């Protein structure tokens, strides 16, 4: 049933992307802000426990409905429920559309739009040099593919719609913490504890799909170069736990693309990264379909 719901959910997501801008879920920001105030200054163990509970609570209604619908009408009601939940959990924005918008802005020479889209993709500051900007956006596409697409699909296949929604809520909390940390830094305030807590929780749920995605990048591109760059990163790895996921995706993805572009190329690296993501998605869907037929997944 999960395979059918997955395919329907992806179709709904493709057909209704403009409507699904509502999945940015700004109304959850006050909820996360209240959680951040609660854990600020709390002992580490209590902070992580409170944050984990805050993630689980919004998931419980979805879990309850999924269990209730599981065997109704031979699973048809479950599929009708699971597919929209999956579509709503993907994102919060369509990665391909955002890349197209970025490319259009670069072509038009609209620096304001380019900067806005770059910050949305990289979740960081803009780069002044075109070459560095292209590299930053290329890596961001390879990384965001996990948080926006593949992580959602993985947990959907493992835990159904509640898994997809769990992953999305965890990412939404992380995104809110990153935003608040940026505001605090601009105001000259110290980094808030909620940032590390949120990033760590997201790092946990993103750990397995990130590595499966890195393998997918290798299979969809230059396998030898992807694995080689992945290994080289681990030789000098000193990042925090939750940063490693992003770095191995960037390393393996750029290795899989293999081709290195000159500094004047602002769009080709970004387009190649998006093509790699699409090829990897096809590989994932094929693998899921085969495993489903063999009876290994939902």
PDB file of C-alpha atoms in Angstrom, residues 16-251:
ATOM      1  CA  UNK A  16      -0.377  20.774  -7.055  1.00  0.00           C
ATOM      2  CA  UNK A  17       2.961  22.415  -6.289  1.00  0.00           C
ATOM      3  CA  UNK A  18       1.519  25.916  -6.402  1.00  0.00           C
ATOM      4  CA  UNK A  19      -1.236  25.037  -3.944  1.00  0.00           C
ATOM      5  CA  UNK A  20       1.208  23.184  -1.693  1.00  0.00           C
ATOM      6  CA  UNK A  21       3.101  26.392  -0.892  1.00  0.00           C
ATOM      7  CA  UNK A  22       0.863  26.153   2.199  1.00  0.00           C
ATOM      8  CA  UNK A  23       3.120  23.361   3.477  1.00  0.00           C
ATOM      9  CA  UNK A  24       5.657  25.966   4.611  1.00  0.00           C
ATOM     10  CA  UNK A  25       3.530  25.859   7.782  1.00  0.00           C
ATOM     11  CA  UNK A  26       4.436  29.247   9.227  1.00  0.00           C
ATOM     12  CA  UNK A  27       1.708  28.722  11.817  1.00  0.00           C
ATOM     13  CA  UNK A  28       3.962  26.183  13.536  1.00  0.00           C
ATOM     14  CA  UNK A  29       6.642  28.818  14.234  1.00  0.00           C
ATOM     15  CA  UNK A  30       5.011  30.031  17.501  1.00  0.00           C
ATOM     16  CA  UNK A  31       4.882  26.395  18.633  1.00  0.00           C
ATOM     17  CA  UNK A  32       8.604  25.929  17.973  1.00  0.00           C
ATOM     18  CA  UNK A  33       9.412  29.289  19.573  1.00  0.00           C
ATOM     19  CA  UNK A  34       7.617  28.178  22.744  1.00  0.00           C
ATOM     20  CA  UNK A  35       9.659  24.961  22.739  1.00  0.00           C
ATOM     21  CA  UNK A  36      12.884  26.932  22.281  1.00  0.00           C
ATOM     22  CA  UNK A  37      12.041  29.162  25.255  1.00  0.00           C
ATOM     23  CA  UNK A  38      11.358  26.054  27.318  1.00  0.00           C
ATOM     24  CA  UNK A  39      14.679  24.383  26.573  1.00  0.00           C
ATOM     25  CA  UNK A  40      16.797  27.541  26.766  1.00  0.00           C
ATOM     26  CA  UNK A  41      19.047  27.143  29.796  1.00  0.00           C
ATOM     27  CA  UNK A  42      17.708  23.670  30.617  1.00  0.00           C
ATOM     28  CA  UNK A  43      20.070  20.724  31.272  1.00  0.00           C
ATOM     29  CA  UNK A  44      21.125  18.999  28.063  1.00  0.00           C
ATOM     30  CA  UNK A  45      19.203  15.786  28.709  1.00  0.00           C
ATOM     31  CA  UNK A  46      15.999  17.634  29.521  1.00  0.00           C
ATOM     32  CA  UNK A  47      16.413  19.909  26.506  1.00  0.00           C
ATOM     33  CA  UNK A  48      16.720  16.977  24.118  1.00  0.00           C
ATOM     34  CA  UNK A  49      13.802  15.162  25.738  1.00  0.00           C
ATOM     35  CA  UNK A  50      11.559  18.232  25.505  1.00  0.00           C
ATOM     36  CA  UNK A  51      12.514  18.849  21.872  1.00  0.00           C
ATOM     37  CA  UNK A  52      11.894  15.194  20.960  1.00  0.00           C
ATOM     38  CA  UNK A  53       8.464  15.285  22.607  1.00  0.00           C
ATOM     39  CA  UNK A  54       7.696  18.525  20.779  1.00  0.00           C
ATOM     40  CA  UNK A  55       8.415  16.746  17.480  1.00  0.00           C
ATOM     41  CA  UNK A  56       6.394  13.648  18.348  1.00  0.00           C
ATOM     42  CA  UNK A  57       3.234  15.420  19.560  1.00  0.00           C
ATOM     43  CA  UNK A  58       2.142  16.778  16.128  1.00  0.00           C
ATOM     44  CA  UNK A  59       2.786  13.332  14.654  1.00  0.00           C
ATOM     45  CA  UNK A  60       0.440  11.431  16.983  1.00  0.00           C
ATOM     46  CA  UNK A  61      -2.810  12.445  15.200  1.00  0.00           C
ATOM     47  CA  UNK A  62      -1.367  11.327  11.852  1.00  0.00           C
ATOM     48  CA  UNK A  63      -0.252   8.030  13.384  1.00  0.00           C
ATOM     49  CA  UNK A  64      -3.687   7.468  14.917  1.00  0.00           C
ATOM     50  CA  UNK A  65      -5.517   8.106  11.651  1.00  0.00           C
ATOM     51  CA  UNK A  66      -3.090   5.930   9.674  1.00  0.00           C
ATOM     52  CA  UNK A  67      -3.676   3.018  12.050  1.00  0.00           C
ATOM     53  CA  UNK A  68      -7.445   3.563  11.986  1.00  0.00           C
ATOM     54  CA  UNK A  69      -7.570   3.642   8.170  1.00  0.00           C
ATOM     55  CA  UNK A  70      -5.146   0.770   7.607  1.00  0.00           C
ATOM     56  CA  UNK A  71      -7.691  -1.984   6.975  1.00  0.00           C
ATOM     57  CA  UNK A  72     -10.728   0.067   5.952  1.00  0.00           C
ATOM     58  CA  UNK A  73     -12.029  -0.709   2.453  1.00  0.00           C
ATOM     59  CA  UNK A  74      -9.084  -3.017   1.794  1.00  0.00           C
ATOM     60  CA  UNK A  75      -6.639  -0.204   2.457  1.00  0.00           C
ATOM     61  CA  UNK A  76      -8.158   2.282   0.006  1.00  0.00           C
ATOM     62  CA  UNK A  77      -8.917   4.782   2.759  1.00  0.00           C
ATOM     63  CA  UNK A  78      -5.346   4.447   4.028  1.00  0.00           C
ATOM     64  CA  UNK A  79      -3.974   5.203   0.555  1.00  0.00           C
ATOM     65  CA  UNK A  80      -6.346   8.167   0.183  1.00  0.00           C
ATOM     66  CA  UNK A  81      -5.007   9.501   3.485  1.00  0.00           C
ATOM     67  CA  UNK A  82      -1.324   8.624   3.099  1.00  0.00           C
ATOM     68  CA  UNK A  83      -0.798  10.112  -0.375  1.00  0.00           C
ATOM     69  CA  UNK A  84      -1.817  13.703   0.556  1.00  0.00           C
ATOM     70  CA  UNK A  85       0.178  13.500   3.809  1.00  0.00           C
ATOM     71  CA  UNK A  86       3.257  12.522   1.793  1.00  0.00           C
ATOM     72  CA  UNK A  87       2.689  15.329  -0.714  1.00  0.00           C
ATOM     73  CA  UNK A  88       2.250  17.782   2.135  1.00  0.00           C
ATOM     74  CA  UNK A  89       5.423  16.522   3.864  1.00  0.00           C
ATOM     75  CA  UNK A  90       7.643  17.005   0.816  1.00  0.00           C
ATOM     76  CA  UNK A  91       9.242  20.387   0.493  1.00  0.00           C
ATOM     77  CA  UNK A  92       8.408  22.862   1.967  1.00  0.00           C
ATOM     78  CA  UNK A  93       9.109  24.099  -1.579  1.00  0.00           C
ATOM     79  CA  UNK A  94       9.658  22.124  -4.770  1.00  0.00           C
ATOM     80  CA  UNK A  95      13.425  21.867  -5.278  1.00  0.00           C
ATOM     81  CA  UNK A  96      13.219  21.724  -9.071  1.00  0.00           C
ATOM     82  CA  UNK A  97      11.000  24.796  -9.248  1.00  0.00           C
ATOM     83  CA  UNK A  98      13.335  26.688  -6.928  1.00  0.00           C
ATOM     84  CA  UNK A  99      16.340  25.803  -9.108  1.00  0.00           C
ATOM     85  CA  UNK A 100      14.438  26.997 -12.198  1.00  0.00           C
ATOM     86  CA  UNK A 101      13.578  30.258 -10.438  1.00  0.00           C
ATOM     87  CA  UNK A 102      17.229  30.697  -9.487  1.00  0.00           C
ATOM     88  CA  UNK A 103      18.355  30.083 -13.075  1.00  0.00           C
ATOM     89  CA  UNK A 104      15.810  32.590 -14.403  1.00  0.00           C
ATOM     90  CA  UNK A 105      16.965  35.196 -11.893  1.00  0.00           C
ATOM     91  CA  UNK A 106      20.621  34.698 -12.867  1.00  0.00           C
ATOM     92  CA  UNK A 107      19.737  34.950 -16.561  1.00  0.00           C
ATOM     93  CA  UNK A 108      17.772  38.170 -15.958  1.00  0.00           C
ATOM     94  CA  UNK A 109      20.576  39.593 -13.842  1.00  0.00           C
ATOM     95  CA  UNK A 110      18.172  40.129 -10.942  1.00  0.00           C
ATOM     96  CA  UNK A 111      20.674  40.180  -8.074  1.00  0.00           C
ATOM     97  CA  UNK A 112      18.022  40.672  -5.411  1.00  0.00           C
ATOM     98  CA  UNK A 113      16.100  37.565  -6.505  1.00  0.00           C
ATOM     99  CA  UNK A 114      19.334  35.604  -6.919  1.00  0.00           C
ATOM    100  CA  UNK A 115      20.401  36.485  -3.390  1.00  0.00           C
ATOM    101  CA  UNK A 116      17.008  35.591  -1.942  1.00  0.00           C
ATOM    102  CA  UNK A 117      16.923  32.205  -3.681  1.00  0.00           C
ATOM    103  CA  UNK A 118      20.550  31.482  -2.798  1.00  0.00           C
ATOM    104  CA  UNK A 119      19.816  32.087   0.890  1.00  0.00           C
ATOM    105  CA  UNK A 120      16.714  29.891   0.684  1.00  0.00           C
ATOM    106  CA  UNK A 121      18.696  27.016  -0.811  1.00  0.00           C
ATOM    107  CA  UNK A 122      21.904  27.296   1.197  1.00  0.00           C
ATOM    108  CA  UNK A 123      20.254  28.494   4.428  1.00  0.00           C
ATOM    109  CA  UNK A 124      23.249  30.787   4.820  1.00  0.00           C
ATOM    110  CA  UNK A 125      24.766  34.030   3.609  1.00  0.00           C
ATOM    111  CA  UNK A 126      25.159  34.900  -0.065  1.00  0.00           C
ATOM    112  CA  UNK A 127      28.496  34.577  -1.852  1.00  0.00           C
ATOM    113  CA  UNK A 128      29.941  37.618  -3.581  1.00  0.00           C
ATOM    114  CA  UNK A 129      31.928  35.781  -6.277  1.00  0.00           C
ATOM    115  CA  UNK A 130      29.927  34.049  -9.047  1.00  0.00           C
ATOM    116  CA  UNK A 131      32.155  30.948  -8.897  1.00  0.00           C
ATOM    117  CA  UNK A 132      31.708  30.518  -5.161  1.00  0.00           C
ATOM    118  CA  UNK A 133      27.992  31.179  -5.509  1.00  0.00           C
ATOM    119  CA  UNK A 134      27.646  28.452  -8.147  1.00  0.00           C
ATOM    120  CA  UNK A 135      29.512  25.991  -5.924  1.00  0.00           C
ATOM    121  CA  UNK A 136      27.421  26.900  -2.877  1.00  0.00           C
ATOM    122  CA  UNK A 137      24.128  26.491  -4.740  1.00  0.00           C
ATOM    123  CA  UNK A 138      25.273  23.266  -6.407  1.00  0.00           C
ATOM    124  CA  UNK A 139      26.115  21.740  -3.019  1.00  0.00           C
ATOM    125  CA  UNK A 140      22.898  23.114  -1.530  1.00  0.00           C
ATOM    126  CA  UNK A 141      20.832  21.308  -4.180  1.00  0.00           C
ATOM    127  CA  UNK A 142      22.620  18.037  -3.381  1.00  0.00           C
ATOM    128  CA  UNK A 143      22.028  18.531   0.348  1.00  0.00           C
ATOM    129  CA  UNK A 144      18.464  19.877   0.262  1.00  0.00           C
ATOM    130  CA  UNK A 145      17.406  16.908  -1.839  1.00  0.00           C
ATOM    131  CA  UNK A 146      17.640  14.836   1.342  1.00  0.00           C
ATOM    132  CA  UNK A 147      15.695  17.170   3.608  1.00  0.00           C
ATOM    133  CA  UNK A 148      13.035  17.962   1.010  1.00  0.00           C
ATOM    134  CA  UNK A 149      12.587  14.696  -0.883  1.00  0.00           C
ATOM    135  CA  UNK A 150      14.569  11.580  -0.033  1.00  0.00           C
ATOM    136  CA  UNK A 151      14.408  11.725   3.755  1.00  0.00           C
ATOM    137  CA  UNK A 152      10.633  12.080   3.532  1.00  0.00           C
ATOM    138  CA  UNK A 153      10.372   9.123   1.138  1.00  0.00           C
ATOM    139  CA  UNK A 154      12.611   6.934   3.305  1.00  0.00           C
ATOM    140  CA  UNK A 155      10.631   7.462   6.487  1.00  0.00           C
ATOM    141  CA  UNK A 156       7.358   7.170   4.588  1.00  0.00           C
ATOM    142  CA  UNK A 157       8.354   3.696   3.419  1.00  0.00           C
ATOM    143  CA  UNK A 158       9.507   2.747   6.937  1.00  0.00           C
ATOM    144  CA  UNK A 159       6.694   4.211   9.071  1.00  0.00           C
ATOM    145  CA  UNK A 160       4.040   5.291   6.590  1.00  0.00           C
ATOM    146  CA  UNK A 161       2.518   8.794   6.617  1.00  0.00           C
ATOM    147  CA  UNK A 162       3.473   9.320  10.271  1.00  0.00           C
ATOM    148  CA  UNK A 163       7.120   8.742   9.323  1.00  0.00           C
ATOM    149  CA  UNK A 164       6.991  11.305   6.511  1.00  0.00           C
ATOM    150  CA  UNK A 165       5.329  13.838   8.809  1.00  0.00           C
ATOM    151  CA  UNK A 166       7.825  13.105  11.618  1.00  0.00           C
ATOM    152  CA  UNK A 167      10.701  13.897   9.279  1.00  0.00           C
ATOM    153  CA  UNK A 168       9.043  17.100   8.072  1.00  0.00           C
ATOM    154  CA  UNK A 169       8.252  18.368  11.586  1.00  0.00           C
ATOM    155  CA  UNK A 170      11.849  17.693  12.666  1.00  0.00           C
ATOM    156  CA  UNK A 171      13.136  19.622   9.656  1.00  0.00           C
ATOM    157  CA  UNK A 172      10.701  22.486  10.251  1.00  0.00           C
ATOM    158  CA  UNK A 173      11.976  22.820  13.806  1.00  0.00           C
ATOM    159  CA  UNK A 174      15.567  22.799  12.556  1.00  0.00           C
ATOM    160  CA  UNK A 175      14.781  25.446   9.939  1.00  0.00           C
ATOM    161  CA  UNK A 176      13.135  27.643  12.563  1.00  0.00           C
ATOM    162  CA  UNK A 177      16.143  27.264  14.858  1.00  0.00           C
ATOM    163  CA  UNK A 178      18.503  28.219  12.017  1.00  0.00           C
ATOM    164  CA  UNK A 179      16.386  31.300  11.279  1.00  0.00           C
ATOM    165  CA  UNK A 180      16.331  32.358  14.946  1.00  0.00           C
ATOM    166  CA  UNK A 181      20.075  31.777  15.249  1.00  0.00           C
ATOM    167  CA  UNK A 182      20.647  34.038  12.249  1.00  0.00           C
ATOM    168  CA  UNK A 183      18.557  36.791  13.832  1.00  0.00           C
ATOM    169  CA  UNK A 184      20.432  36.402  17.107  1.00  0.00           C
ATOM    170  CA  UNK A 185      23.781  36.620  15.327  1.00  0.00           C
ATOM    171  CA  UNK A 186      22.709  39.762  13.483  1.00  0.00           C
ATOM    172  CA  UNK A 187      21.707  41.309  16.797  1.00  0.00           C
ATOM    173  CA  UNK A 188      25.063  40.365  18.332  1.00  0.00           C
ATOM    174  CA  UNK A 189      23.561  37.797  20.712  1.00  0.00           C
ATOM    175  CA  UNK A 190      25.185  34.425  21.496  1.00  0.00           C
ATOM    176  CA  UNK A 191      24.108  31.243  19.699  1.00  0.00           C
ATOM    177  CA  UNK A 192      21.016  29.736  21.266  1.00  0.00           C
ATOM    178  CA  UNK A 193      21.018  26.179  22.599  1.00  0.00           C
ATOM    179  CA  UNK A 194      17.954  25.307  20.548  1.00  0.00           C
ATOM    180  CA  UNK A 195      20.050  25.377  17.366  1.00  0.00           C
ATOM    181  CA  UNK A 196      22.321  22.515  18.409  1.00  0.00           C
ATOM    182  CA  UNK A 197      19.404  20.529  19.860  1.00  0.00           C
ATOM    183  CA  UNK A 198      17.294  20.915  16.706  1.00  0.00           C
ATOM    184  CA  UNK A 199      20.189  20.155  14.376  1.00  0.00           C
ATOM    185  CA  UNK A 200      21.100  17.051  16.359  1.00  0.00           C
ATOM    186  CA  UNK A 201      17.553  15.674  16.295  1.00  0.00           C
ATOM    187  CA  UNK A 202      17.330  16.289  12.569  1.00  0.00           C
ATOM    188  CA  UNK A 203      20.764  14.726  12.124  1.00  0.00           C
ATOM    189  CA  UNK A 204      19.457  11.555  13.736  1.00  0.00           C
ATOM    190  CA  UNK A 205      16.446  11.160  11.427  1.00  0.00           C
ATOM    191  CA  UNK A 206      18.488  12.219   8.374  1.00  0.00           C
ATOM    192  CA  UNK A 207      21.443   9.880   9.068  1.00  0.00           C
ATOM    193  CA  UNK A 208      20.250   6.755   7.234  1.00  0.00           C
ATOM    194  CA  UNK A 209      18.560   8.448   4.242  1.00  0.00           C
ATOM    195  CA  UNK A 210      21.617  10.696   3.774  1.00  0.00           C
ATOM    196  CA  UNK A 211      23.884   7.697   3.333  1.00  0.00           C
ATOM    197  CA  UNK A 212      21.435   5.895   1.087  1.00  0.00           C
ATOM    198  CA  UNK A 213      21.163   9.063  -0.977  1.00  0.00           C
ATOM    199  CA  UNK A 214      24.963   9.312  -1.199  1.00  0.00           C
ATOM    200  CA  UNK A 215      25.010   5.748  -2.539  1.00  0.00           C
ATOM    201  CA  UNK A 216      22.238   6.733  -4.952  1.00  0.00           C
ATOM    202  CA  UNK A 217      24.320   9.665  -6.207  1.00  0.00           C
ATOM    203  CA  UNK A 218      27.201   7.277  -6.833  1.00  0.00           C
ATOM    204  CA  UNK A 219      24.967   4.896  -8.784  1.00  0.00           C
ATOM    205  CA  UNK A 220      23.424   7.745 -10.803  1.00  0.00           C
ATOM    206  CA  UNK A 221      26.767   9.305 -11.712  1.00  0.00           C
ATOM    207  CA  UNK A 222      30.457   8.456 -11.513  1.00  0.00           C
ATOM    208  CA  UNK A 223      30.528   5.723  -8.868  1.00  0.00           C
ATOM    209  CA  UNK A 224      34.304   5.659  -8.444  1.00  0.00           C
ATOM    210  CA  UNK A 225      34.664   9.428  -8.070  1.00  0.00           C
ATOM    211  CA  UNK A 226      31.698   9.663  -5.686  1.00  0.00           C
ATOM    212  CA  UNK A 227      33.042   6.958  -3.376  1.00  0.00           C
ATOM    213  CA  UNK A 228      36.567   8.382  -3.575  1.00  0.00           C
ATOM    214  CA  UNK A 229      35.442  11.890  -2.575  1.00  0.00           C
ATOM    215  CA  UNK A 230      33.285  10.405   0.192  1.00  0.00           C
ATOM    216  CA  UNK A 231      36.296   8.531   1.612  1.00  0.00           C
ATOM    217  CA  UNK A 232      38.531  11.598   1.361  1.00  0.00           C
ATOM    218  CA  UNK A 233      36.051  13.591   3.413  1.00  0.00           C
ATOM    219  CA  UNK A 234      36.121  11.014   6.208  1.00  0.00           C
ATOM    220  CA  UNK A 235      39.930  11.149   6.270  1.00  0.00           C
ATOM    221  CA  UNK A 236      39.815  14.764   7.423  1.00  0.00           C
ATOM    222  CA  UNK A 237      36.357  14.846   8.990  1.00  0.00           C
ATOM    223  CA  UNK A 238      36.120  16.980  12.112  1.00  0.00           C
ATOM    224  CA  UNK A 239      32.563  18.310  11.800  1.00  0.00           C
ATOM    225  CA  UNK A 240      29.835  17.941  14.373  1.00  0.00           C
ATOM    226  CA  UNK A 241      27.618  14.895  14.043  1.00  0.00           C
ATOM    227  CA  UNK A 242      24.735  16.715  12.390  1.00  0.00           C
ATOM    228  CA  UNK A 243      26.964  18.454   9.830  1.00  0.00           C
ATOM    229  CA  UNK A 244      28.434  15.214   8.525  1.00  0.00           C
ATOM    230  CA  UNK A 245      25.220  14.254   6.726  1.00  0.00           C
ATOM    231  CA  UNK A 246      25.349  17.392   4.602  1.00  0.00           C
ATOM    232  CA  UNK A 247      29.055  17.096   3.885  1.00  0.00           C
ATOM    233  CA  UNK A 248      28.948  13.514   2.620  1.00  0.00           C
ATOM    234  CA  UNK A 249      26.038  14.423   0.326  1.00  0.00           C
ATOM    235  CA  UNK A 250      27.974  17.387  -1.048  1.00  0.00           C
ATOM    236  CA  UNK A 251      31.160  15.329  -1.490  1.00  0.00           C
TER     237      UNK A 251
END
